[in-house]
Amino acid sequence: MSLTKTTIFGILRTLTYAPIAILSSCGPDDPEPVGTQAPPSTLSEGQSSALNILAATESDPHLMDLDPLKDGWDSEHLSSLAGEQLNKLAEAFESSGFSDQSKLPKIFTDEVNCNSLRPLDLKNVLPDKDTTVLRPSSFPITAAKVSLADCFSALTSSAPTDGERYAKFKIIGITPIEQGFQSTQLVSLNIRNGTSAWEQNATWNIAWKRNGSESPLINSLKLEEFEEIHSATKGVWFSDQTASVFSKETEISIATGQFGIGVGEWTERLNDYLLVRQYGHNGLAVGDVNGDGFEDLYRCQTGGLPNRLFLGTPDGTLRDYSKEAGLDFLDNCLGALFIDLDNDEDQDLVLAMPLQVVFFKNDGSGKFEIATRIDQQNVYSLAAADFDHDGDLDIYTCVYHADEEIRAELPIPMPIYDAKNGGQNALLENDGNWKFTNVTKVTGLAVDNSRFSFAAIWEDYNNDGYLDLYVVNDFGHNNLYQNKGGHFQHITEQSGTRNGTFGMSASSADFNHDGWMDLYKASMFSSAGNRVVTQEQFLPTADPAIKDAMFQMAQGNTLFTNTGQGSFRDDGIAAGVSMGRWSWGSIFMDFNNDSWEDLFVTNGFVTGRNPNDL
């Protein structure tokens, strides 16, 4: 495929939506989603709903261009060949766990050199009674040469003999060498049964030998990184309790009917204009709206489906209270916040609607009425803080796209590595009595404020008592604004937080207990991107800064360690938290109550029944 096609097809993602100029609520006679009620489409197990777009024929020259051999990208062809061979190794693991050496696939040369793929000098780095995390005690990893049989038998020597097995190889680098090529791949091996779980995460370097048109064979195996996890808590830390939470008849109907149907099936029920650019960017909010001591849940929905408010109950279930609360709107709703905006000690609500940010006053019992509206299009998320220490909460709005009139001139992010044709974020100062003023310019937040913003987080990064603002942007670098007593200074460059594009979310915590708040930014990791951007033919005449920006686009998530001296250090790779796949939401949280903040990162994209579908 050509460079242009690779860039656009593999990297460029224009996630937009069509605004809907309504603020309508479901009435008593119209509680269901709007649109036609065609039955949902169904697929048999294993059947793919994907279009047959890759069935290239001579009559379709554009699809023929997708052949990397015809486009000068030999490295991608080699990656494909290596991937086919590694899939055979994955199948062998999933069928026998490498216990039967006779079932190893014939993908090795007779003279293969194999270093041990499981180090002997492993130490436990997690002091937890139920979970063990083993890592090498020294780096680089030194491993003795062993026979092929010993190599793979030792690899799984600590693994359970029974259970469900899963293996995945992800090639992230290709380098041509004499008589073949080298590949660098991430390796994930997993076994889980009813009592325990075993997992290996490693990086292998493989030298492949080619012999004409035949499939390449592995000529050497070397271990570069290694981690092994053992869990004794029935193999999992968490279990899906959705069914038990939605256990009453009405709530079950909502969970299975409204929430249980994917976008692909809603396209057959809702009007087309409601579904343009819908990719699940609908948020939620949690708070105690009626003061009973139980957390309640507000779930934003795509246009045409009613937003839902669920009240928490003493028995741990949720009760639908959407209509009674006056919050079952049919507008496309992306962001929501439960916060006390009028200092009356109950949770009010802010919603990001298609054309407006809408503020709702809570009467204290969980019933809401519109208090005010602010005209602003394309708001994706909201963040609240008392930035000026005046005693009330202010709102920062993250805007992805520019207004429709502006976007018509340049509808896609350009350039994709540093796009500045996005929306205008806004800081709305709470003046009291449900009045808000846009103070973006006067507070200094208009600097570099035309990007494709997904999220923002307030945190005091310099321990001066004022909350600073970090804005996460898609298609370009992120922004850090330091709060200097209610006025902001753009310090992205000098703080070292510029790194990375395709920003999705951020979370803060003092993960190393040094007294300074650190920052984790979720983004995208692309194995194809890592392979392509390191090749000589990739943008051969481009400015090095542009090539570096393109390289950063594929590197994944970033852990910014606060140095305490006004700057941050990128420790994502060293900490092992950069490869989060196509990440979205991310949050620091202490899973095992040991006082050390762990990380939970959601990932994926549009899912389907086809297991090979992204």
Short mmCIF file of C-alpha atoms in Angstrom, two decimals, residues 4-410:
data_model
loop_
_atom_site.label_atom_id
_atom_site.label_comp_id
_atom_site.label_asym_id
_atom_site.label_seq_id
_atom_site.Cartn_x
_atom_site.Cartn_y
_atom_site.Cartn_z
CA THR A 4 -0.63 8.00 1.75
CA LYS A 5 -3.04 5.08 1.94
CA THR A 6 -1.18 3.64 4.92
CA THR A 7 -1.40 6.93 6.76
CA ILE A 8 -5.05 7.58 6.02
CA PHE A 9 -6.28 3.98 6.36
CA GLY A 10 -4.20 3.00 9.36
CA ILE A 11 -3.86 6.19 11.36
CA LEU A 12 -6.39 8.86 10.45
CA ARG A 13 -9.60 8.60 12.44
CA THR A 14 -12.18 11.32 12.15
CA LEU A 15 -14.58 10.69 15.00
CA THR A 16 -17.37 13.21 14.64
CA TYR A 17 -21.10 13.42 15.11
CA ALA A 18 -24.06 15.25 13.65
CA PRO A 19 -25.56 17.86 15.99
CA ILE A 20 -29.22 17.59 16.85
CA ALA A 21 -30.99 20.85 17.67
CA ILE A 22 -33.43 19.38 20.17
CA LEU A 23 -33.61 18.97 23.91
CA SER A 24 -36.51 16.56 24.08
CA SER A 25 -37.59 14.20 26.81
CA CYS A 26 -39.53 10.96 26.53
CA GLY A 27 -43.15 11.63 27.38
CA PRO A 28 -45.42 9.23 29.23
CA ASP A 29 -46.78 7.89 25.93
CA ASP A 30 -43.41 7.67 24.21
CA PRO A 31 -40.97 5.87 26.50
CA GLU A 32 -39.18 3.96 23.79
CA PRO A 33 -36.31 4.89 21.45
CA VAL A 34 -37.38 6.97 18.46
CA GLY A 35 -37.27 5.64 14.89
CA THR A 36 -38.50 2.54 13.18
CA GLN A 37 -38.68 -0.75 15.03
CA ALA A 38 -37.18 -3.20 12.60
CA PRO A 39 -35.99 -6.42 14.25
CA PRO A 40 -32.27 -6.51 15.04
CA SER A 41 -30.04 -8.36 12.62
CA THR A 42 -28.50 -11.58 13.85
CA LEU A 43 -25.38 -13.47 12.86
CA SER A 44 -24.59 -17.09 13.42
CA GLU A 45 -21.55 -17.96 15.52
CA GLY A 46 -18.35 -17.13 13.68
CA GLN A 47 -20.13 -15.30 10.87
CA SER A 48 -18.57 -11.99 9.92
CA SER A 49 -20.52 -8.81 9.37
CA ALA A 50 -17.53 -7.11 7.74
CA LEU A 51 -17.75 -5.99 4.14
CA ASN A 52 -15.60 -7.97 1.74
CA ILE A 53 -13.42 -4.94 1.02
CA LEU A 54 -10.17 -6.88 0.81
CA ALA A 55 -11.24 -9.33 -1.89
CA ALA A 56 -8.87 -7.73 -4.37
CA THR A 57 -9.22 -8.64 -8.03
CA GLU A 58 -7.62 -7.40 -11.21
CA SER A 59 -10.87 -5.56 -11.95
CA ASP A 60 -10.43 -3.46 -8.82
CA PRO A 61 -7.05 -1.71 -9.13
CA HIS A 62 -7.49 0.31 -5.94
CA LEU A 63 -7.70 -2.84 -3.84
CA MET A 64 -4.76 -4.33 -5.70
CA ASP A 65 -2.74 -1.37 -4.41
CA LEU A 66 -3.06 -2.85 -0.92
CA ASP A 67 -0.44 -5.48 -1.83
CA PRO A 68 2.75 -4.25 -0.04
CA LEU A 69 5.00 -6.05 -2.54
CA LYS A 70 3.61 -3.91 -5.34
CA ASP A 71 4.16 -0.75 -3.35
CA GLY A 72 7.75 -1.14 -2.16
CA TRP A 73 6.90 -2.12 1.40
CA ASP A 74 8.74 -5.44 1.62
CA SER A 75 8.88 -5.14 5.41
CA GLU A 76 5.10 -5.43 5.66
CA HIS A 77 5.16 -8.49 3.42
CA LEU A 78 7.79 -10.07 5.66
CA SER A 79 5.70 -9.24 8.71
CA SER A 80 2.75 -11.00 7.14
CA LEU A 81 4.83 -14.11 6.42
CA ALA A 82 6.23 -14.18 9.96
CA GLY A 83 2.77 -13.66 11.40
CA GLU A 84 1.44 -16.71 9.58
CA GLN A 85 4.20 -18.85 11.06
CA LEU A 86 3.74 -17.48 14.56
CA ASN A 87 0.02 -18.18 14.34
CA LYS A 88 0.95 -21.86 13.98
CA LEU A 89 2.98 -21.60 17.18
CA ALA A 90 0.03 -19.96 18.93
CA GLU A 91 -2.25 -22.78 17.80
CA ALA A 92 0.20 -25.34 19.17
CA PHE A 93 0.21 -23.63 22.57
CA GLU A 94 -3.57 -23.41 22.68
CA SER A 95 -3.93 -27.11 21.84
CA SER A 96 -1.21 -28.68 24.01
CA GLY A 97 0.58 -25.93 25.93
CA PHE A 98 3.96 -27.03 24.46
CA SER A 99 3.90 -30.10 26.70
CA ASP A 100 4.03 -32.38 23.68
CA GLN A 101 7.16 -31.38 21.76
CA SER A 102 6.10 -33.49 18.78
CA LYS A 103 3.26 -31.02 18.21
CA LEU A 104 5.55 -28.05 17.71
CA PRO A 105 4.93 -26.71 14.20
CA LYS A 106 7.57 -27.18 11.50
CA ILE A 107 8.62 -23.55 11.48
CA PHE A 108 12.22 -23.95 12.69
CA THR A 109 15.46 -24.58 10.79
CA ASP A 110 17.45 -27.71 11.64
CA GLU A 111 20.25 -25.55 13.06
CA VAL A 112 18.02 -23.24 15.11
CA ASN A 113 19.71 -21.42 18.01
CA CYS A 114 17.44 -20.98 20.99
CA ASN A 115 18.24 -19.10 24.17
CA SER A 116 16.11 -19.99 27.16
CA LEU A 117 12.80 -18.13 26.93
CA ARG A 118 12.20 -18.29 30.69
CA PRO A 119 15.01 -16.81 32.85
CA LEU A 120 16.17 -18.65 35.94
CA ASP A 121 16.89 -15.56 38.06
CA LEU A 122 13.29 -14.51 38.58
CA LYS A 123 12.16 -12.53 41.61
CA ASN A 124 8.73 -11.64 42.92
CA VAL A 125 8.09 -7.90 42.63
CA LEU A 126 4.55 -7.88 44.05
CA PRO A 127 4.12 -8.63 47.78
CA ASP A 128 0.59 -10.01 47.56
CA LYS A 129 -0.67 -13.26 49.07
CA ASP A 130 -2.83 -14.19 46.08
CA THR A 131 -0.79 -12.87 43.16
CA THR A 132 2.85 -13.30 42.20
CA VAL A 133 4.61 -11.21 39.55
CA LEU A 134 7.99 -12.61 38.51
CA ARG A 135 10.58 -10.55 36.64
CA PRO A 136 14.29 -11.07 35.89
CA SER A 137 16.56 -9.83 38.67
CA SER A 138 18.96 -8.21 36.19
CA PHE A 139 18.94 -6.59 32.76
CA PRO A 140 19.80 -7.18 30.01
CA ILE A 141 18.51 -10.72 30.31
CA THR A 142 21.20 -13.36 30.00
CA ALA A 143 20.07 -16.83 28.99
CA ALA A 144 21.97 -19.97 28.11
CA LYS A 145 21.59 -21.66 24.76
CA VAL A 146 19.39 -24.73 24.96
CA SER A 147 17.84 -27.23 22.60
CA LEU A 148 14.56 -26.39 20.94
CA ALA A 149 12.74 -29.01 23.00
CA ASP A 150 14.20 -27.75 26.27
CA CYS A 151 13.48 -24.17 25.26
CA PHE A 152 9.73 -24.69 24.96
CA SER A 153 9.35 -27.21 27.77
CA ALA A 154 11.03 -24.77 30.17
CA LEU A 155 8.90 -21.92 28.87
CA THR A 156 5.74 -23.44 30.34
CA SER A 157 7.33 -25.41 33.19
CA SER A 158 5.54 -23.31 35.80
CA ALA A 159 2.17 -23.30 34.03
CA PRO A 160 -0.96 -25.23 35.04
CA THR A 161 -1.44 -28.43 33.09
CA ASP A 162 -5.13 -27.82 32.54
CA GLY A 163 -7.29 -24.86 31.67
CA GLU A 164 -8.24 -22.59 28.81
CA ARG A 165 -5.18 -21.44 26.83
CA TYR A 166 -4.67 -18.32 24.78
CA ALA A 167 -1.63 -17.09 22.83
CA LYS A 168 -0.98 -13.93 20.86
CA PHE A 169 2.06 -12.64 18.96
CA LYS A 170 2.23 -8.97 17.98
CA ILE A 171 5.04 -8.06 15.58
CA ILE A 172 6.32 -4.53 16.28
CA GLY A 173 9.54 -4.44 14.26
CA ILE A 174 11.05 -5.83 11.05
CA THR A 175 14.73 -5.54 10.06
CA PRO A 176 16.26 -7.13 6.92
CA ILE A 177 19.42 -9.21 7.50
CA GLU A 178 21.55 -11.47 5.33
CA GLN A 179 19.54 -14.49 4.09
CA GLY A 180 16.44 -13.32 5.87
CA PHE A 181 15.12 -10.82 8.37
CA GLN A 182 14.63 -10.18 12.08
CA SER A 183 11.33 -9.59 13.81
CA THR A 184 10.62 -8.17 17.25
CA GLN A 185 7.33 -9.31 18.74
CA LEU A 186 5.34 -8.95 21.89
CA VAL A 187 4.30 -12.35 23.24
CA SER A 188 1.33 -13.09 25.46
CA LEU A 189 0.64 -16.61 26.78
CA ASN A 190 -2.26 -17.27 29.15
CA ILE A 191 -3.79 -20.25 30.93
CA ARG A 192 -6.82 -19.95 33.18
CA ASN A 193 -8.85 -22.56 35.03
CA GLY A 194 -11.30 -22.54 37.90
CA THR A 195 -8.67 -22.14 40.62
CA SER A 196 -5.77 -20.16 39.17
CA ALA A 197 -4.39 -18.15 36.29
CA TRP A 198 -0.96 -18.09 34.67
CA GLU A 199 0.30 -15.46 32.29
CA GLN A 200 3.53 -14.62 30.48
CA ASN A 201 4.25 -11.31 28.79
CA ALA A 202 7.53 -11.16 26.91
CA THR A 203 9.41 -9.66 24.00
CA TRP A 204 11.16 -12.05 21.63
CA ASN A 205 13.70 -11.29 18.95
CA ILE A 206 13.53 -13.82 16.11
CA ALA A 207 15.90 -14.26 13.18
CA TRP A 208 14.13 -15.74 10.17
CA LYS A 209 15.79 -17.61 7.31
CA ARG A 210 14.27 -17.43 3.85
CA ASN A 211 14.55 -20.02 1.12
CA GLY A 212 13.08 -18.71 -2.10
CA SER A 213 9.30 -18.54 -2.13
CA GLU A 214 8.87 -20.91 0.80
CA SER A 215 7.64 -19.71 4.17
CA PRO A 216 10.43 -18.30 6.37
CA LEU A 217 11.79 -20.47 9.18
CA ILE A 218 12.96 -19.47 12.64
CA ASN A 219 16.75 -19.64 12.80
CA SER A 220 17.25 -18.13 16.26
CA LEU A 221 15.20 -17.11 19.28
CA LYS A 222 16.31 -14.58 21.88
CA LEU A 223 14.49 -13.20 24.91
CA GLU A 224 14.55 -9.42 25.45
CA GLU A 225 11.88 -8.81 28.12
CA PHE A 226 9.97 -11.15 30.42
CA GLU A 227 7.24 -11.12 33.05
CA GLU A 228 5.25 -14.01 34.54
CA ILE A 229 2.12 -13.70 36.66
CA HIS A 230 0.49 -16.32 38.90
CA SER A 231 -2.91 -15.71 40.47
CA ALA A 232 -4.60 -18.01 42.96
CA THR A 233 -7.95 -16.20 43.20
CA LYS A 234 -9.92 -18.44 40.85
CA GLY A 235 -7.98 -16.97 37.97
CA VAL A 236 -9.73 -13.59 37.96
CA TRP A 237 -9.86 -10.53 40.21
CA PHE A 238 -13.20 -9.26 39.00
CA SER A 239 -16.44 -10.83 37.79
CA ASP A 240 -19.22 -9.30 35.70
CA GLN A 241 -22.15 -8.54 38.01
CA THR A 242 -24.25 -6.58 35.53
CA ALA A 243 -27.07 -9.13 35.59
CA SER A 244 -27.35 -8.96 39.38
CA VAL A 245 -27.42 -5.15 39.37
CA PHE A 246 -30.14 -5.00 36.70
CA SER A 247 -32.29 -7.67 38.33
CA LYS A 248 -35.79 -6.18 38.33
CA GLU A 249 -38.13 -6.55 35.36
CA THR A 250 -38.00 -2.95 34.10
CA GLU A 251 -34.25 -2.68 34.55
CA ILE A 252 -33.63 -6.06 32.89
CA SER A 253 -35.62 -4.85 29.89
CA ILE A 254 -33.44 -1.74 29.65
CA ALA A 255 -30.18 -3.65 30.12
CA THR A 256 -30.97 -6.29 27.51
CA GLY A 257 -33.01 -4.14 25.15
CA GLN A 258 -31.37 -0.73 25.12
CA PHE A 259 -27.86 -1.42 26.43
CA GLY A 260 -27.60 -4.95 25.08
CA ILE A 261 -27.94 -3.98 21.43
CA GLY A 262 -24.85 -2.82 19.56
CA VAL A 263 -24.48 0.12 17.21
CA GLY A 264 -24.66 -2.20 14.22
CA GLU A 265 -28.20 -3.21 15.14
CA TRP A 266 -29.34 0.24 16.20
CA THR A 267 -28.53 1.44 12.68
CA GLU A 268 -31.57 -0.56 11.55
CA ARG A 269 -33.85 1.06 14.14
CA LEU A 270 -32.84 4.71 14.40
CA ASN A 271 -32.98 7.47 11.83
CA ASP A 272 -29.78 7.83 9.84
CA TYR A 273 -29.09 11.40 10.94
CA LEU A 274 -28.94 10.24 14.55
CA LEU A 275 -26.17 7.74 13.86
CA VAL A 276 -23.67 9.69 11.78
CA ARG A 277 -20.24 9.36 13.40
CA GLN A 278 -21.45 7.40 16.42
CA TYR A 279 -18.61 5.42 17.99
CA GLY A 280 -19.67 5.10 21.60
CA HIS A 281 -18.39 8.43 22.95
CA ASN A 282 -21.24 8.63 25.42
CA GLY A 283 -20.17 9.16 29.01
CA LEU A 284 -21.63 8.53 32.44
CA ALA A 285 -21.74 10.19 35.83
CA VAL A 286 -21.89 8.76 39.35
CA GLY A 287 -23.23 10.55 42.42
CA ASP A 288 -25.82 10.38 45.20
CA VAL A 289 -28.64 12.44 43.69
CA ASN A 290 -31.30 11.85 46.38
CA GLY A 291 -29.16 11.92 49.51
CA ASP A 292 -29.88 8.36 50.62
CA GLY A 293 -26.23 7.41 50.92
CA PHE A 294 -26.18 5.19 47.83
CA GLU A 295 -24.37 6.09 44.62
CA ASP A 296 -26.58 6.60 41.57
CA LEU A 297 -25.67 6.26 37.89
CA TYR A 298 -26.47 8.49 34.93
CA ARG A 299 -25.81 6.95 31.52
CA CYS A 300 -25.57 9.15 28.42
CA GLN A 301 -26.89 7.69 25.17
CA THR A 302 -26.63 8.24 21.46
CA GLY A 303 -29.29 10.40 19.80
CA GLY A 304 -32.69 8.73 19.64
CA LEU A 305 -32.17 6.62 22.76
CA PRO A 306 -33.25 7.96 26.16
CA ASN A 307 -30.56 8.84 28.67
CA ARG A 308 -30.97 6.79 31.86
CA LEU A 309 -30.74 7.64 35.55
CA PHE A 310 -30.50 4.61 37.84
CA LEU A 311 -30.86 4.97 41.59
CA GLY A 312 -28.76 2.78 43.85
CA THR A 313 -30.73 0.73 46.39
CA PRO A 314 -29.83 -0.95 49.71
CA ASP A 315 -29.88 -4.42 48.13
CA GLY A 316 -27.20 -3.42 45.59
CA THR A 317 -29.50 -3.24 42.57
CA LEU A 318 -30.34 -0.26 40.37
CA ARG A 319 -33.78 1.25 39.84
CA ASP A 320 -34.67 3.25 36.72
CA TYR A 321 -35.62 6.80 37.69
CA SER A 322 -35.02 8.53 34.36
CA LYS A 323 -38.51 9.84 33.63
CA GLU A 324 -39.32 10.77 37.22
CA ALA A 325 -36.08 12.77 37.44
CA GLY A 326 -36.81 14.55 34.15
CA LEU A 327 -33.57 13.36 32.59
CA ASP A 328 -34.65 10.87 29.90
CA PHE A 329 -33.54 13.08 27.01
CA LEU A 330 -33.32 11.77 23.45
CA ASP A 331 -30.55 14.15 22.38
CA ASN A 332 -27.12 12.76 21.59
CA CYS A 333 -25.34 13.23 24.92
CA LEU A 334 -21.59 12.82 25.29
CA GLY A 335 -20.47 14.16 28.67
CA ALA A 336 -22.07 14.35 32.13
CA LEU A 337 -21.04 15.57 35.59
CA PHE A 338 -22.77 15.28 38.96
CA ILE A 339 -21.46 18.23 41.02
CA ASP A 340 -22.86 20.76 43.50
CA LEU A 341 -23.01 24.01 41.51
CA ASP A 342 -25.11 26.12 43.90
CA ASN A 343 -23.56 25.01 47.21
CA ASP A 344 -26.82 23.59 48.57
CA GLU A 345 -25.19 20.23 49.35
CA ASP A 346 -26.91 18.16 46.66
CA GLN A 347 -25.65 16.89 43.32
CA ASP A 348 -26.63 19.02 40.33
CA LEU A 349 -26.02 17.87 36.76
CA VAL A 350 -24.20 19.24 33.72
CA LEU A 351 -24.73 17.64 30.30
CA ALA A 352 -22.84 18.10 27.03
CA MET A 353 -25.62 18.23 24.43
CA PRO A 354 -25.13 18.65 20.66
CA LEU A 355 -25.49 22.43 20.56
CA GLN A 356 -25.38 23.45 24.21
CA VAL A 357 -23.97 22.74 27.64
CA VAL A 358 -27.06 22.36 29.84
CA PHE A 359 -27.09 22.89 33.62
CA PHE A 360 -29.72 21.15 35.78
CA LYS A 361 -30.65 22.05 39.35
CA ASN A 362 -31.37 19.20 41.75
CA ASP A 363 -34.25 19.84 44.17
CA GLY A 364 -32.57 17.53 46.69
CA SER A 365 -34.80 14.53 46.04
CA GLY A 366 -33.29 13.53 42.72
CA LYS A 367 -35.60 15.55 40.49
CA PHE A 368 -34.03 18.04 38.11
CA GLU A 369 -34.98 21.13 36.16
CA ILE A 370 -33.01 23.18 33.65
CA ALA A 371 -31.30 26.11 35.39
CA THR A 372 -29.39 27.58 32.46
CA ARG A 373 -27.84 26.75 29.08
CA ILE A 374 -24.61 27.81 27.40
CA ASP A 375 -24.39 27.72 23.60
CA GLN A 376 -21.42 25.55 22.61
CA GLN A 377 -21.23 22.84 19.96
CA ASN A 378 -19.38 19.54 19.89
CA VAL A 379 -18.48 19.29 23.59
CA TYR A 380 -17.17 15.79 24.28
CA SER A 381 -16.38 15.94 28.00
CA LEU A 382 -16.49 18.17 31.08
CA ALA A 383 -14.16 18.80 34.01
CA ALA A 384 -14.98 20.76 37.17
CA ALA A 385 -12.81 22.62 39.67
CA ASP A 386 -12.74 25.80 41.74
CA PHE A 387 -9.84 27.24 39.74
CA ASP A 388 -9.98 30.72 41.33
CA HIS A 389 -10.68 29.76 44.97
CA ASP A 390 -13.92 31.75 45.11
CA GLY A 391 -15.88 28.92 46.72
CA ASP A 392 -17.85 27.52 43.79
CA LEU A 393 -17.14 25.00 41.06
CA ASP A 394 -16.31 26.11 37.53
CA ILE A 395 -16.57 24.04 34.34
CA TYR A 396 -14.00 23.35 31.61
CA THR A 397 -15.50 22.03 28.37
CA CYS A 398 -13.51 19.88 25.95
CA VAL A 399 -14.54 20.46 22.33
CA TYR A 400 -13.49 17.97 19.67
CA HIS A 401 -14.62 19.50 16.37
CA ALA A 402 -14.86 23.08 15.32
CA ASP A 403 -18.32 24.53 14.79
CA GLU A 404 -20.13 23.21 11.74
CA GLU A 405 -19.56 26.35 9.66
CA ILE A 406 -15.81 26.32 10.29
CA ARG A 407 -15.48 22.57 9.89
CA ALA A 408 -17.08 22.67 6.45
CA GLU A 409 -13.92 24.32 5.11
CA LEU A 410 -11.52 21.72 6.54
#
